[in-house]
Amino acid sequence: MKELPPYATTLDKVGKYAFLALCTLIFIFLIMPILIIVPLSFNAEPYFSFTEGMMTLDPAAYSLRWYQDIFRFGMTNPDGTEGWWSDMWNNATWIRAVRNSFFLAIMSTIVATVLGTLAALGLSRPEMPFRSAITSLLISPMIVPLVITATGMFFFYGLTMKGVLPGYENGLVNTYLGLTLAHATLGVPFVIITVTATLSGFDRSLIRASQGLGANGWTTFTKVIMPLILPGMISGALFAFITSLDEVVAVIFMADVSQRTIPRQMFSGLREQISPTILAVATILVCMSIALLTAVELLRRRGERLRGLSPG
């Protein structure tokens, strides 16, 4: 917040500090439900509550056992030494969920970034007919309740796509391809919005100048357009990645037991076996989300500098 000018009145100063206090309270109200899981994930006891030892800051009340359980739960011989890595990689329940989540997140992010960028480039053209209607249709996965979208995906990929693709005679339900396409569908709107926002300050005379100098369409895109919209593309890709990593409803409809992702495993753990391991996994996800959102903010500022919207 900018400093008040020397001629500011007492009322102005009171208003400023009242505004800061209100913003601080709102921030605490929003962030505390997320941060409260961090100390609970270090609980030495198998409880979802603060023990007396934790409240008195007794070191014995804190433990890393639930972080270790991420690697051990589901293993055939968690205390063994021979073949421990293979046992963990193939049998540990949470490790399998991590593999599935990151595979789907990476693949769906690639698909969503490519499709979303192409859609944003087309929608940014002034001669594009029905731009508003098409934009509303493309970002509808963000607006329509997710359970409705997931239900439609289930019937479309399971019934309509049955026998359409070679090797997928039973449709795309319970397949990694179907899950990737489902997650990409949910990530495309974020890419469209961020890339479109980047293109809003794009000077189209640069395209005409490039074409006037003899560059073809691909050269113009790679040498002129893409460097300027790259921050928006990466920001959209990060949002799509976070969306895929956090998605649970579509996975419930589309995946089988072997394709459980981290959120799906957390959902199952809350129903079947309550364990603070869920809190340890949630803490790791919170740290990842903070890191990714920090990267998004840095990319946003870089994009503004590139477009001349903020001082360098």
Coordinates of N, CA and C in Angstrom, one line a residue, residues 45-242:
E45 N 0.4 -38.9 17.7 CA -0.7 -39.8 18.0 C -1.6 -39.8 16.8
P46 N -2.3 -40.9 16.6 CA -3.2 -41.1 15.4 C -4.5 -40.3 15.6
Y47 N -4.5 -39.0 15.8 CA -5.7 -38.2 16.0 C -5.7 -37.1 15.1
F48 N -6.9 -36.6 14.8 CA -7.1 -35.4 14.0 C -7.3 -34.2 14.9
S49 N -6.7 -34.1 16.0 CA -6.9 -33.0 17.0 C -5.6 -32.8 17.7
F50 N -5.5 -31.6 18.3 CA -4.3 -31.3 19.1 C -4.3 -32.0 20.4
T51 N -3.3 -32.7 20.7 CA -3.1 -33.4 22.0 C -2.6 -32.4 23.0
E52 N -2.7 -32.8 24.3 CA -2.2 -32.0 25.4 C -0.7 -31.7 25.2
G53 N 0.0 -32.7 24.8 CA 1.5 -32.5 24.6 C 1.8 -31.5 23.5
M54 N 1.0 -31.5 22.4 CA 1.2 -30.5 21.3 C 0.9 -29.1 21.8
M55 N -0.2 -29.0 22.6 CA -0.5 -27.7 23.1 C 0.5 -27.1 24.1
T56 N 1.2 -28.0 24.8 CA 2.3 -27.5 25.6 C 3.7 -27.5 25.0
L57 N 3.7 -27.8 23.6 CA 4.9 -27.8 22.8 C 5.9 -28.9 23.3
D58 N 5.4 -30.0 23.8 CA 6.3 -31.1 24.2 C 6.9 -31.7 22.9
P59 N 8.2 -31.8 22.8 CA 8.8 -32.4 21.6 C 8.4 -33.8 21.3
A60 N 8.1 -34.6 22.4 CA 7.7 -36.0 22.3 C 6.3 -36.1 21.6
A61 N 5.6 -35.0 21.6 CA 4.2 -35.1 21.0 C 4.2 -34.9 19.5
Y62 N 5.4 -34.5 19.0 CA 5.5 -34.3 17.5 C 6.4 -35.4 16.9
S63 N 6.0 -35.8 15.7 CA 6.7 -36.9 15.0 C 6.5 -36.8 13.5
L64 N 7.5 -37.4 12.8 CA 7.4 -37.5 11.3 C 6.8 -38.8 10.8
R65 N 6.2 -39.5 11.8 CA 5.7 -40.9 11.4 C 4.7 -40.9 10.3
W66 N 3.9 -39.8 10.2 CA 2.9 -39.8 9.1 C 3.5 -39.5 7.8
Y67 N 4.6 -38.7 7.7 CA 5.3 -38.5 6.5 C 6.0 -39.8 6.1
Q68 N 6.5 -40.5 7.0 CA 7.1 -41.8 6.7 C 6.1 -42.8 6.2
D69 N 4.9 -42.7 6.7 CA 3.8 -43.6 6.3 C 3.4 -43.4 4.9
I70 N 3.7 -42.3 4.3 CA 3.4 -42.0 2.9 C 4.1 -43.1 2.0
F71 N 5.4 -43.4 2.4 CA 6.2 -44.3 1.7 C 6.0 -45.8 2.1
R72 N 5.4 -46.0 3.3 CA 5.4 -47.4 3.8 C 4.0 -48.0 3.7
F73 N 2.9 -47.2 3.7 CA 1.6 -47.8 3.8 C 1.3 -48.6 2.5
G74 N 0.9 -49.8 2.7 CA 0.6 -50.7 1.6 C 1.7 -51.6 1.1
M75 N 2.9 -51.3 1.6 CA 4.1 -52.2 1.2 C 3.9 -53.6 1.7
T76 N 4.5 -54.5 1.0 CA 4.4 -55.9 1.4 C 5.3 -56.2 2.7
N77 N 6.5 -55.5 2.7 CA 7.4 -55.7 3.8 C 8.0 -54.3 4.1
P78 N 7.3 -53.5 4.8 CA 7.9 -52.1 5.0 C 9.1 -52.0 5.8
D79 N 9.4 -53.1 6.6 CA 10.6 -53.1 7.5 C 11.7 -53.8 6.8
G80 N 11.5 -54.4 5.7 CA 12.6 -55.1 5.0 C 13.6 -54.2 4.4
T81 N 14.8 -54.8 4.0 CA 15.8 -54.0 3.4 C 16.1 -54.4 1.9
E82 N 15.9 -55.7 1.6 CA 16.1 -56.1 0.3 C 14.9 -55.9 -0.6
G83 N 15.1 -55.2 -1.7 CA 14.0 -54.9 -2.6 C 13.0 -53.9 -2.0
W84 N 13.5 -53.1 -1.1 CA 12.6 -52.1 -0.4 C 12.1 -51.1 -1.4
W85 N 13.0 -50.5 -2.3 CA 12.6 -49.5 -3.2 C 11.5 -50.0 -4.2
S86 N 11.7 -51.2 -4.7 CA 10.8 -51.8 -5.7 C 9.4 -52.1 -5.0
D87 N 9.5 -52.5 -3.7 CA 8.3 -52.8 -3.0 C 7.5 -51.5 -2.8
M88 N 8.2 -50.4 -2.4 CA 7.6 -49.1 -2.2 C 7.0 -48.6 -3.5
W89 N 7.7 -48.6 -4.6 CA 7.3 -48.0 -5.8 C 6.1 -48.8 -6.4
N90 N 6.0 -50.0 -6.2 CA 4.9 -50.8 -6.8 C 3.7 -51.1 -5.9
N91 N 4.0 -51.0 -4.6 CA 2.9 -51.4 -3.7 C 2.4 -50.4 -2.7
A92 N 3.3 -49.4 -2.4 CA 2.8 -48.3 -1.5 C 1.6 -47.6 -2.1
T93 N 0.6 -47.5 -1.3 CA -0.7 -46.9 -1.8 C -0.5 -45.5 -2.2
W94 N 0.1 -44.7 -1.3 CA 0.2 -43.3 -1.6 C 1.2 -43.0 -2.7
I95 N 2.2 -43.8 -2.8 CA 3.2 -43.6 -3.9 C 2.5 -43.9 -5.2
R96 N 1.7 -44.9 -5.3 CA 0.9 -45.2 -6.5 C 0.0 -44.0 -6.9
A97 N -0.6 -43.4 -5.8 CA -1.5 -42.3 -6.1 C -0.7 -41.1 -6.6
V98 N 0.5 -40.9 -6.0 CA 1.3 -39.8 -6.5 C 1.7 -40.0 -7.9
R99 N 2.1 -41.2 -8.3 CA 2.5 -41.5 -9.7 C 1.3 -41.2 -10.6
N100 N 0.1 -41.7 -10.3 CA -1.0 -41.4 -11.1 C -1.3 -40.0 -11.2
S101 N -1.3 -39.2 -10.1 CA -1.6 -37.8 -10.1 C -0.7 -37.0 -11.0
F102 N 0.6 -37.3 -10.9 CA 1.6 -36.5 -11.6 C 1.6 -36.9 -13.1
F103 N 1.4 -38.1 -13.4 CA 1.3 -38.5 -14.8 C 0.1 -37.9 -15.5
L104 N -1.1 -37.9 -14.8 CA -2.3 -37.3 -15.4 C -2.2 -35.8 -15.4
A105 N -1.6 -35.2 -14.4 CA -1.4 -33.7 -14.4 C -0.5 -33.3 -15.5
I106 N 0.6 -33.9 -15.7 CA 1.5 -33.5 -16.7 C 0.9 -33.7 -18.1
M107 N 0.4 -34.9 -18.4 CA -0.2 -35.1 -19.7 C -1.4 -34.2 -20.0
S108 N -2.3 -34.1 -19.0 CA -3.4 -33.2 -19.3 C -3.0 -31.7 -19.4
T109 N -2.0 -31.3 -18.7 CA -1.5 -29.9 -18.8 C -1.0 -29.7 -20.2
I110 N -0.3 -30.6 -20.8 CA 0.2 -30.4 -22.1 C -0.9 -30.3 -23.1
V111 N -1.9 -31.2 -23.0 CA -3.0 -31.1 -23.9 C -3.8 -29.8 -23.7
A112 N -4.1 -29.5 -22.5 CA -4.9 -28.3 -22.2 C -4.1 -27.0 -22.6
T113 N -2.8 -27.0 -22.5 CA -2.0 -25.8 -22.9 C -2.1 -25.6 -24.4
V114 N -1.9 -26.7 -25.1 CA -1.9 -26.6 -26.6 C -3.3 -26.2 -27.1
L115 N -4.3 -26.9 -26.6 CA -5.7 -26.6 -27.1 C -6.2 -25.2 -26.6
G116 N -5.8 -24.9 -25.4 CA -6.3 -23.5 -24.8 C -5.6 -22.4 -25.5
T117 N -4.3 -22.6 -25.9 CA -3.5 -21.5 -26.6 C -4.1 -21.3 -28.0
L118 N -4.3 -22.4 -28.7 CA -4.9 -22.3 -30.0 C -6.3 -21.6 -30.0
A119 N -7.1 -22.0 -29.0 CA -8.4 -21.4 -28.9 C -8.3 -19.9 -28.6
A120 N -7.4 -19.5 -27.7 CA -7.2 -18.1 -27.3 C -6.8 -17.3 -28.5
L121 N -5.9 -17.8 -29.3 CA -5.4 -17.1 -30.5 C -6.5 -16.9 -31.5
G122 N -7.3 -17.9 -31.6 CA -8.5 -17.7 -32.6 C -9.5 -16.7 -32.0
L123 N -9.8 -16.8 -30.7 CA -10.8 -15.9 -30.2 C -10.3 -14.5 -30.1
S124 N -9.0 -14.3 -30.1 CA -8.5 -12.9 -30.0 C -8.5 -12.2 -31.3
R125 N -8.8 -12.9 -32.4 CA -8.9 -12.2 -33.7 C -10.2 -11.4 -33.8
P126 N -10.1 -10.2 -34.2 CA -11.4 -9.3 -34.3 C -12.4 -9.8 -35.3
E127 N -12.0 -10.5 -36.3 CA -12.9 -11.0 -37.3 C -13.6 -12.3 -36.9
M128 N -13.2 -12.9 -35.8 CA -13.8 -14.2 -35.3 C -15.3 -14.0 -35.0
P129 N -16.2 -14.8 -35.7 CA -17.6 -14.6 -35.5 C -18.0 -15.3 -34.2
F130 N -19.0 -14.8 -33.6 CA -19.6 -15.4 -32.4 C -18.6 -15.6 -31.3
R131 N -17.7 -14.6 -31.1 CA -16.6 -14.8 -30.1 C -17.2 -15.0 -28.7
S132 N -18.1 -14.2 -28.3 CA -18.7 -14.3 -26.9 C -19.3 -15.6 -26.7
A133 N -20.1 -16.1 -27.6 CA -20.8 -17.4 -27.5 C -19.8 -18.5 -27.4
I134 N -18.8 -18.5 -28.3 CA -17.8 -19.6 -28.3 C -16.9 -19.5 -27.0
T135 N -16.6 -18.3 -26.5 CA -15.8 -18.2 -25.3 C -16.6 -18.8 -24.1
S136 N -17.9 -18.4 -24.0 CA -18.7 -18.9 -23.0 C -18.8 -20.4 -23.0
L137 N -18.9 -21.0 -24.2 CA -18.9 -22.5 -24.3 C -17.7 -23.1 -23.9
L138 N -16.5 -22.5 -24.2 CA -15.2 -23.1 -23.9 C -14.9 -23.0 -22.4
I139 N -15.3 -22.0 -21.8 CA -15.0 -21.9 -20.3 C -16.2 -22.4 -19.5
S140 N -17.2 -23.1 -20.1 CA -18.3 -23.6 -19.3 C -17.9 -24.7 -18.3
P141 N -16.8 -25.5 -18.5 CA -16.4 -26.4 -17.4 C -16.1 -25.7 -16.1
M142 N -15.8 -24.4 -16.1 CA -15.5 -23.6 -14.9 C -16.8 -23.2 -14.2
I143 N -17.9 -23.2 -15.0 CA -19.2 -22.6 -14.5 C -20.2 -23.7 -14.2
V144 N -20.3 -24.7 -15.0 CA -21.2 -25.8 -14.8 C -20.7 -26.6 -13.6
P145 N -21.6 -27.0 -12.7 CA -21.2 -27.8 -11.5 C -20.5 -29.1 -11.9
L146 N -19.4 -29.3 -11.2 CA -18.4 -30.3 -11.6 C -19.1 -31.7 -11.7
V147 N -20.0 -32.0 -10.8 CA -20.6 -33.3 -10.8 C -21.4 -33.5 -12.1
I148 N -22.0 -32.5 -12.6 CA -22.7 -32.6 -13.9 C -21.8 -32.8 -15.0
T149 N -20.7 -32.1 -15.0 CA -19.6 -32.3 -16.1 C -19.1 -33.7 -16.0
A150 N -18.8 -34.2 -14.8 CA -18.2 -35.5 -14.6 C -19.2 -36.6 -15.1
T151 N -20.5 -36.4 -14.8 CA -21.5 -37.3 -15.2 C -21.6 -37.4 -16.7
G152 N -21.6 -36.2 -17.4 CA -21.5 -36.2 -18.8 C -20.3 -36.9 -19.4
M153 N -19.2 -36.7 -18.8 CA -17.9 -37.3 -19.3 C -18.1 -38.8 -19.1
F154 N -18.6 -39.3 -18.0 CA -18.8 -40.7 -17.8 C -19.6 -41.4 -18.9
F155 N -20.7 -40.8 -19.2 CA -21.6 -41.4 -20.3 C -21.0 -41.2 -21.7
F156 N -20.4 -40.0 -21.9 CA -19.8 -39.8 -23.2 C -18.6 -40.7 -23.5
Y157 N -17.7 -40.8 -22.5 CA -16.5 -41.6 -22.7 C -16.8 -43.1 -22.6
G158 N -17.8 -43.4 -21.8 CA -18.1 -44.8 -21.6 C -19.1 -45.4 -22.6
L159 N -20.0 -44.7 -23.1 CA -21.0 -45.2 -24.0 C -20.8 -44.7 -25.4
T160 N -20.7 -43.4 -25.6 CA -20.6 -42.8 -27.0 C -19.3 -43.3 -27.6
M161 N -18.2 -43.3 -26.8 CA -16.9 -43.6 -27.4 C -16.6 -45.1 -27.4
K162 N -17.6 -45.9 -27.1 CA -17.4 -47.4 -27.1 C -17.1 -47.9 -28.5
G163 N -16.0 -48.5 -28.7 CA -15.7 -49.1 -30.0 C -15.2 -48.0 -31.1
V164 N -15.1 -46.8 -30.7 CA -14.8 -45.7 -31.7 C -13.2 -45.7 -31.9
L165 N -12.4 -45.8 -30.9 CA -11.0 -45.8 -31.0 C -10.4 -47.3 -31.0
P166 N -9.5 -47.6 -31.8 CA -8.9 -48.9 -31.8 C -8.2 -49.2 -30.4
G167 N -8.5 -50.3 -29.9 CA -7.9 -50.7 -28.6 C -8.7 -50.2 -27.4
Y168 N -9.8 -49.5 -27.7 CA -10.7 -49.0 -26.6 C -12.1 -49.4 -26.9
E169 N -12.3 -50.7 -27.1 CA -13.6 -51.3 -27.4 C -14.7 -51.0 -26.4
N170 N -14.2 -50.9 -25.1 CA -15.2 -50.6 -24.0 C -15.3 -49.1 -23.7
G171 N -14.8 -48.3 -24.5 CA -14.8 -46.9 -24.2 C -13.6 -46.4 -23.5
L172 N -13.6 -45.2 -23.0 CA -12.5 -44.5 -22.4 C -12.6 -44.5 -20.9
V173 N -13.7 -45.0 -20.3 CA -13.8 -45.0 -18.9 C -12.8 -46.1 -18.3
N174 N -12.2 -45.8 -17.2 CA -11.2 -46.6 -16.5 C -10.0 -46.8 -17.4
T175 N -9.7 -45.7 -18.1 CA -8.4 -45.7 -18.9 C -7.7 -44.4 -18.6
Y176 N -6.4 -44.5 -18.8 CA -5.6 -43.2 -18.6 C -5.9 -42.2 -19.6
L177 N -6.2 -42.7 -20.9 CA -6.5 -41.7 -21.9 C -7.8 -40.9 -21.6
G178 N -8.8 -41.6 -21.1 CA -10.0 -41.0 -20.8 C -9.8 -40.0 -19.6
L179 N -9.0 -40.4 -18.6 CA -8.7 -39.5 -17.5 C -8.0 -38.3 -17.9
T180 N -7.0 -38.5 -18.8 CA -6.2 -37.4 -19.3 C -7.1 -36.4 -20.1
L181 N -8.0 -36.9 -20.9 CA -8.9 -36.0 -21.7 C -9.8 -35.3 -20.7
A182 N -10.3 -36.0 -19.7 CA -11.2 -35.4 -18.7 C -10.5 -34.2 -18.0
H183 N -9.3 -34.5 -17.5 CA -8.6 -33.4 -16.8 C -8.2 -32.3 -17.7
A184 N -7.9 -32.6 -19.0 CA -7.6 -31.5 -19.9 C -8.8 -30.6 -20.2
T185 N -10.0 -31.3 -20.2 CA -11.2 -30.5 -20.4 C -11.4 -29.5 -19.3
L186 N -11.1 -29.9 -18.1 CA -11.2 -29.0 -16.9 C -10.1 -27.9 -16.9
G187 N -9.0 -28.2 -17.5 CA -7.8 -27.2 -17.5 C -7.8 -26.3 -18.6
V188 N -8.5 -26.6 -19.7 CA -8.5 -25.7 -20.9 C -9.0 -24.3 -20.6
P189 N -10.1 -24.1 -19.8 CA -10.6 -22.8 -19.6 C -9.6 -21.9 -18.9
F190 N -8.8 -22.4 -18.0 CA -7.7 -21.6 -17.3 C -6.7 -21.1 -18.3
V191 N -6.3 -21.9 -19.3 CA -5.3 -21.5 -20.3 C -6.0 -20.5 -21.2
I192 N -7.2 -20.7 -21.6 CA -7.9 -19.7 -22.5 C -7.9 -18.3 -21.8
I193 N -8.3 -18.3 -20.5 CA -8.4 -17.0 -19.8 C -7.1 -16.3 -19.7
T194 N -6.0 -17.0 -19.3 CA -4.7 -16.4 -19.1 C -4.1 -16.0 -20.4
V195 N -4.2 -16.8 -21.4 CA -3.6 -16.4 -22.7 C -4.4 -15.3 -23.3
T196 N -5.7 -15.3 -23.2 CA -6.5 -14.2 -23.7 C -6.2 -12.9 -23.0
A197 N -6.0 -12.9 -21.7 CA -5.6 -11.7 -20.9 C -4.3 -11.2 -21.4
T198 N -3.3 -12.1 -21.7 CA -2.0 -11.7 -22.3 C -2.2 -11.1 -23.6
L199 N -3.1 -11.6 -24.5 CA -3.2 -11.1 -25.8 C -4.0 -9.8 -25.8
S200 N -4.6 -9.4 -24.7 CA -5.4 -8.2 -24.7 C -4.5 -6.9 -24.9
G201 N -3.2 -7.0 -24.5 CA -2.3 -5.9 -24.7 C -1.4 -6.2 -25.9
F202 N -1.7 -7.1 -26.7 CA -0.8 -7.5 -27.8 C -0.9 -6.5 -29.0
D203 N 0.2 -6.0 -29.5 CA 0.1 -5.1 -30.6 C 0.2 -5.9 -31.9
R204 N -1.0 -5.9 -32.6 CA -1.1 -6.7 -33.8 C -0.3 -6.1 -35.0
S205 N 0.2 -4.9 -34.9 CA 1.0 -4.4 -35.9 C 2.4 -5.1 -36.0
L206 N 2.7 -5.8 -34.9 CA 4.0 -6.6 -35.0 C 3.8 -7.8 -35.9
I207 N 2.5 -8.4 -36.0 CA 2.3 -9.5 -36.9 C 2.4 -9.0 -38.4
R208 N 1.8 -7.8 -38.6 CA 1.8 -7.3 -40.0 C 3.3 -6.9 -40.4
A209 N 4.0 -6.4 -39.4 CA 5.4 -6.1 -39.7 C 6.2 -7.4 -40.0
S210 N 6.0 -8.4 -39.3 CA 6.6 -9.7 -39.5 C 6.3 -10.3 -40.9
Q211 N 5.0 -10.2 -41.2 CA 4.6 -10.7 -42.5 C 5.1 -9.8 -43.7
G212 N 5.2 -8.5 -43.4 CA 5.8 -7.6 -44.4 C 7.2 -7.9 -44.7
L213 N 7.9 -8.4 -43.7 CA 9.4 -8.8 -43.9 C 9.6 -10.1 -44.4
G214 N 8.5 -10.8 -44.8 CA 8.6 -12.1 -45.5 C 8.5 -13.3 -44.6
A215 N 8.2 -13.2 -43.3 CA 8.0 -14.3 -42.4 C 6.7 -15.1 -42.7
N216 N 6.8 -16.4 -42.6 CA 5.6 -17.2 -42.8 C 4.8 -17.3 -41.5
G217 N 3.7 -18.0 -41.5 CA 2.9 -18.0 -40.3 C 3.6 -18.6 -39.1
W218 N 4.3 -19.7 -39.3 CA 5.0 -20.4 -38.2 C 6.1 -19.6 -37.6
T219 N 6.9 -18.9 -38.5 CA 7.9 -18.1 -38.0 C 7.4 -16.9 -37.2
T220 N 6.3 -16.3 -37.7 CA 5.7 -15.2 -37.0 C 5.2 -15.6 -35.6
F221 N 4.6 -16.8 -35.5 CA 4.1 -17.3 -34.3 C 5.3 -17.6 -33.3
T222 N 6.3 -18.3 -33.7 CA 7.4 -18.7 -32.9 C 8.3 -17.5 -32.5
K223 N 8.5 -16.6 -33.4 CA 9.5 -15.5 -33.2 C 8.8 -14.2 -32.6
V224 N 7.6 -14.0 -32.9 CA 6.9 -12.8 -32.5 C 5.8 -13.0 -31.4
I225 N 4.9 -13.9 -31.7 CA 3.7 -14.0 -30.9 C 4.1 -14.8 -29.6
M226 N 4.7 -15.9 -29.8 CA 4.9 -16.8 -28.6 C 5.8 -16.2 -27.5
P227 N 6.9 -15.5 -27.8 CA 7.7 -14.9 -26.7 C 6.8 -14.0 -25.9
L228 N 5.9 -13.3 -26.5 CA 5.1 -12.3 -25.7 C 3.9 -13.0 -24.9
I229 N 3.4 -14.1 -25.4 CA 2.3 -14.7 -24.7 C 2.8 -15.9 -23.9
L230 N 4.1 -16.2 -23.9 CA 4.6 -17.3 -23.1 C 4.3 -17.2 -21.6
P231 N 4.5 -16.0 -21.0 CA 4.1 -15.9 -19.6 C 2.6 -16.4 -19.3
G232 N 1.7 -15.9 -20.2 CA 0.3 -16.4 -20.1 C 0.1 -17.8 -20.3
M233 N 0.9 -18.4 -21.2 CA 0.8 -19.8 -21.5 C 1.3 -20.6 -20.3
I234 N 2.4 -20.2 -19.7 CA 2.9 -20.9 -18.5 C 2.0 -20.8 -17.3
S235 N 1.4 -19.6 -17.1 CA 0.5 -19.4 -16.0 C -0.7 -20.3 -16.2
G236 N -1.3 -20.3 -17.4 CA -2.4 -21.2 -17.7 C -2.1 -22.6 -17.4
A237 N -0.9 -23.0 -17.9 CA -0.4 -24.4 -17.7 C -0.3 -24.8 -16.2
L238 N 0.2 -23.8 -15.4 CA 0.3 -24.1 -14.0 C -1.1 -24.2 -13.3
F239 N -2.0 -23.3 -13.7 CA -3.4 -23.4 -13.2 C -4.0 -24.8 -13.6
A240 N -3.8 -25.2 -14.9 CA -4.3 -26.5 -15.3 C -3.7 -27.6 -14.6
F241 N -2.4 -27.5 -14.3 CA -1.7 -28.5 -13.5 C -2.3 -28.6 -12.1
I242 N -2.5 -27.5 -11.4 CA -3.1 -27.5 -10.1 C -4.5 -28.1 -10.1

